[in-house]
Amino acid sequence: MGVPRPALDTWPEALAPFFLRRLWTATLGEVRASDAPVFIKPLRNVKTFPGHVRNVGRPDAMHTAMIADDCPIACSEVVEFESEWRCFVLEGRVLDVRRYKGTFRSSVDWSVLDAALESFRDQPAGFAMDLGVLSDGRTAIVEVNDGYSVGGYGLAAAHYAQLLQARSREIVAGRPS
């Protein structure tokens, strides 16, 4: 259709108070020059390599060995999430929430989701906001994922179709993300 792929920031500035960890950008070469543990993911093309905690040596090489040092990446301080939850948002309202990692016994502070949605004024028509319960019990945003390519994680098929349709229409109409 000749429509450029949207570039929704997975860590939008408007949501900075809700991440509860240090976030920054760097190049893969800069991270390779350090021995510090850091979570990394591609900054632009999300399919370049999977997001992961970079370990020095062989484990990291399997994800990024063939990628140039000048590759821009998003970096995060390493934190421990007890559980992670995907919140599906359509036109500003939460359709459903699905746990996708960790224990179901962690208690999410849903007021964090409400406050984050209120702060995220330039949100797309359909997206997912992932929340995590940290090891100290606080709820933090893990990341935001664009609705055109988000996985369903068990969301009801009709809701999933509505979310995909709303975001796809918005992209085709030329709304920047």
CSV table of C-alpha atoms in Angstrom, one decimal:
chain,number,residue,atom,x,y,z
A,1,MET,CA,0.0,0.0,0.0
A,2,GLY,CA,3.1,2.2,0.1
A,3,VAL,CA,2.5,3.2,3.7
A,4,PRO,CA,5.7,3.6,5.8
A,5,ARG,CA,6.0,1.4,8.9
A,6,PRO,CA,5.1,3.5,11.9
A,7,ALA,CA,7.8,4.2,14.5
A,8,LEU,CA,6.0,4.2,17.8
A,9,ASP,CA,8.4,4.7,20.6
A,10,THR,CA,8.3,1.7,23.0
A,11,TRP,CA,9.3,3.9,25.8
A,12,PRO,CA,7.4,7.2,25.2
A,13,GLU,CA,8.8,10.2,27.0
A,14,ALA,CA,5.3,11.0,28.4
A,15,LEU,CA,5.4,7.7,30.3
A,16,ALA,CA,8.9,8.2,31.8
A,17,PRO,CA,7.7,8.4,35.4
A,18,PHE,CA,6.2,4.9,35.1
A,19,PHE,CA,9.2,2.9,33.9
A,20,LEU,CA,10.9,2.9,37.3
A,21,ARG,CA,14.3,2.3,35.8
A,22,ARG,CA,17.0,4.1,33.9
A,23,LEU,CA,16.5,4.1,30.0
A,24,TRP,CA,18.8,5.5,27.4
A,25,THR,CA,20.0,5.0,23.8
A,26,ALA,CA,23.4,3.9,22.6
A,27,THR,CA,25.0,2.0,19.8
A,28,LEU,CA,25.7,-1.7,20.0
A,29,GLY,CA,29.4,-0.9,19.9
A,30,GLU,CA,29.1,1.3,23.0
A,31,VAL,CA,27.4,-1.5,24.9
A,32,ARG,CA,29.9,-4.1,23.7
A,33,ALA,CA,32.7,-2.0,25.1
A,34,SER,CA,31.3,-2.4,28.6
A,35,ASP,CA,31.0,-5.4,30.9
A,36,ALA,CA,27.9,-4.0,32.7
A,37,PRO,CA,24.7,-6.0,32.4
A,38,VAL,CA,22.1,-4.2,30.4
A,39,PHE,CA,18.8,-5.0,28.7
A,40,ILE,CA,19.1,-4.1,25.0
A,41,LYS,CA,16.7,-4.0,22.0
A,42,PRO,CA,16.8,-2.5,18.6
A,43,LEU,CA,15.9,1.2,18.5
A,44,ARG,CA,14.5,1.3,15.0
A,45,ASN,CA,13.9,-2.0,13.3
A,46,VAL,CA,12.4,-4.2,16.1
A,47,LYS,CA,13.1,-7.4,14.2
A,48,THR,CA,16.9,-6.8,14.0
A,49,PHE,CA,17.4,-9.0,17.1
A,50,PRO,CA,15.3,-10.0,20.1
A,51,GLY,CA,15.4,-7.7,23.2
A,52,HIS,CA,17.5,-9.4,25.9
A,53,VAL,CA,19.8,-8.9,28.8
A,54,ARG,CA,23.2,-8.6,27.3
A,55,ASN,CA,25.7,-11.0,28.8
A,56,VAL,CA,29.4,-10.7,27.9
A,57,GLY,CA,30.6,-13.6,25.7
A,58,ARG,CA,28.8,-16.4,23.9
A,59,PRO,CA,25.2,-16.0,25.0
A,60,ASP,CA,25.0,-12.5,23.6
A,61,ALA,CA,26.9,-13.4,20.5
A,62,MET,CA,24.0,-15.6,19.3
A,63,HIS,CA,21.7,-12.6,19.2
A,64,THR,CA,24.0,-9.8,17.9
A,65,ALA,CA,27.2,-11.3,16.4
A,66,MET,CA,26.4,-10.3,12.9
A,67,ILE,CA,25.2,-6.8,13.7
A,68,ALA,CA,27.4,-3.8,13.2
A,69,ASP,CA,28.7,-1.7,16.1
A,70,ASP,CA,26.9,1.4,14.8
A,71,CYS,CA,23.5,-0.2,15.2
A,72,PRO,CA,21.3,2.1,17.4
A,73,ILE,CA,19.8,0.4,20.4
A,74,ALA,CA,17.5,1.1,23.3
A,75,CYS,CA,19.0,0.3,26.7
A,76,SER,CA,17.5,-0.3,30.1
A,77,GLU,CA,18.9,-0.8,33.5
A,78,VAL,CA,18.3,-4.5,34.4
A,79,VAL,CA,15.4,-5.0,36.9
A,80,GLU,CA,13.7,-8.1,38.0
A,81,PHE,CA,10.0,-8.5,37.1
A,82,GLU,CA,8.0,-11.1,39.0
A,83,SER,CA,5.3,-11.0,36.4
A,84,GLU,CA,4.4,-9.2,33.2
A,85,TRP,CA,1.0,-8.3,31.9
A,86,ARG,CA,-0.2,-7.1,28.5
A,87,CYS,CA,-2.9,-4.4,28.6
A,88,PHE,CA,-4.8,-4.1,25.3
A,89,VAL,CA,-6.0,-0.5,24.7
A,90,LEU,CA,-8.4,0.5,22.0
A,91,GLU,CA,-9.3,4.2,21.6
A,92,GLY,CA,-8.1,5.0,25.1
A,93,ARG,CA,-10.0,2.2,26.9
A,94,VAL,CA,-8.6,-1.1,28.2
A,95,LEU,CA,-10.1,-4.1,26.4
A,96,ASP,CA,-8.5,-6.8,28.5
A,97,VAL,CA,-5.3,-7.7,30.4
A,98,ARG,CA,-3.4,-10.9,30.0
A,99,ARG,CA,-0.5,-12.2,32.1
A,100,TYR,CA,2.3,-13.5,29.8
A,101,LYS,CA,5.2,-14.1,32.1
A,102,GLY,CA,5.8,-14.9,35.7
A,103,THR,CA,3.5,-15.6,38.6
A,104,PHE,CA,-0.2,-14.9,38.6
A,105,ARG,CA,0.1,-14.2,42.4
A,106,SER,CA,1.9,-10.8,41.9
A,107,SER,CA,-0.5,-7.9,42.6
A,108,VAL,CA,-0.6,-5.3,39.8
A,109,ASP,CA,-1.4,-1.8,41.0
A,110,TRP,CA,-4.0,-0.9,38.4
A,111,SER,CA,-3.9,2.8,39.4
A,112,VAL,CA,-0.5,2.8,37.6
A,113,LEU,CA,-2.2,1.8,34.4
A,114,ASP,CA,-4.9,4.4,34.8
A,115,ALA,CA,-2.4,7.2,35.5
A,116,ALA,CA,-0.2,6.1,32.6
A,117,LEU,CA,-3.1,6.1,30.1
A,118,GLU,CA,-4.1,9.6,31.3
A,119,SER,CA,-0.5,10.8,30.8
A,120,PHE,CA,-0.1,9.2,27.3
A,121,ARG,CA,-2.1,11.8,25.5
A,122,ASP,CA,-0.7,11.1,22.0
A,123,GLN,CA,-1.6,7.4,22.0
A,124,PRO,CA,-2.4,5.4,18.9
A,125,ALA,CA,-5.9,4.1,18.3
A,126,GLY,CA,-4.8,0.5,19.2
A,127,PHE,CA,-1.8,-0.6,21.2
A,128,ALA,CA,-0.6,-2.7,24.1
A,129,MET,CA,1.0,-1.4,27.3
A,130,ASP,CA,2.9,-4.0,29.1
A,131,LEU,CA,3.0,-3.7,32.9
A,132,GLY,CA,5.4,-5.6,35.2
A,133,VAL,CA,5.4,-6.2,39.0
A,134,LEU,CA,9.0,-5.6,40.2
A,135,SER,CA,10.6,-7.8,42.8
A,136,ASP,CA,9.9,-5.0,45.4
A,137,GLY,CA,6.2,-5.1,44.6
A,138,ARG,CA,6.0,-1.9,42.6
A,139,THR,CA,4.2,-1.8,39.3
A,140,ALA,CA,6.1,-0.4,36.3
A,141,ILE,CA,5.6,-0.1,32.6
A,142,VAL,CA,7.7,-2.7,30.7
A,143,GLU,CA,7.0,-1.1,27.3
A,144,VAL,CA,4.4,0.0,24.8
A,145,ASN,CA,3.8,-2.0,21.6
A,146,ASP,CA,2.1,-0.8,18.4
A,147,GLY,CA,-1.3,-2.3,17.8
A,148,TYR,CA,-0.6,-3.2,14.2
A,149,SER,CA,1.8,-5.9,15.1
A,150,VAL,CA,1.0,-6.9,18.7
A,151,GLY,CA,0.4,-10.5,19.6
A,152,GLY,CA,-3.0,-11.5,20.9
A,153,TYR,CA,-1.9,-13.4,24.0
A,154,GLY,CA,-5.3,-14.9,24.3
A,155,LEU,CA,-7.3,-11.7,23.8
A,156,ALA,CA,-10.8,-12.5,22.5
A,157,ALA,CA,-10.7,-12.7,18.7
A,158,ALA,CA,-13.3,-10.0,18.1
A,159,HIS,CA,-11.4,-7.6,20.4
A,160,TYR,CA,-8.1,-8.4,18.8
A,161,ALA,CA,-9.6,-7.8,15.3
A,162,GLN,CA,-11.0,-4.4,16.5
A,163,LEU,CA,-7.6,-3.4,17.8
A,164,LEU,CA,-5.8,-4.4,14.7
A,165,GLN,CA,-8.4,-2.7,12.5
A,166,ALA,CA,-8.4,0.6,14.4
A,167,ARG,CA,-4.6,0.9,14.3
A,168,SER,CA,-4.3,-0.2,10.7
A,169,ARG,CA,-6.9,2.3,9.6
A,170,GLU,CA,-5.0,5.0,11.4
A,171,ILE,CA,-1.7,4.0,9.8
A,172,VAL,CA,-3.2,3.9,6.3
A,173,ALA,CA,-4.8,7.3,6.9
A,174,GLY,CA,-1.3,8.7,7.5
A,175,ARG,CA,-1.4,9.4,11.2
A,176,PRO,CA,2.2,9.6,12.4
A,177,SER,CA,3.0,7.5,15.4
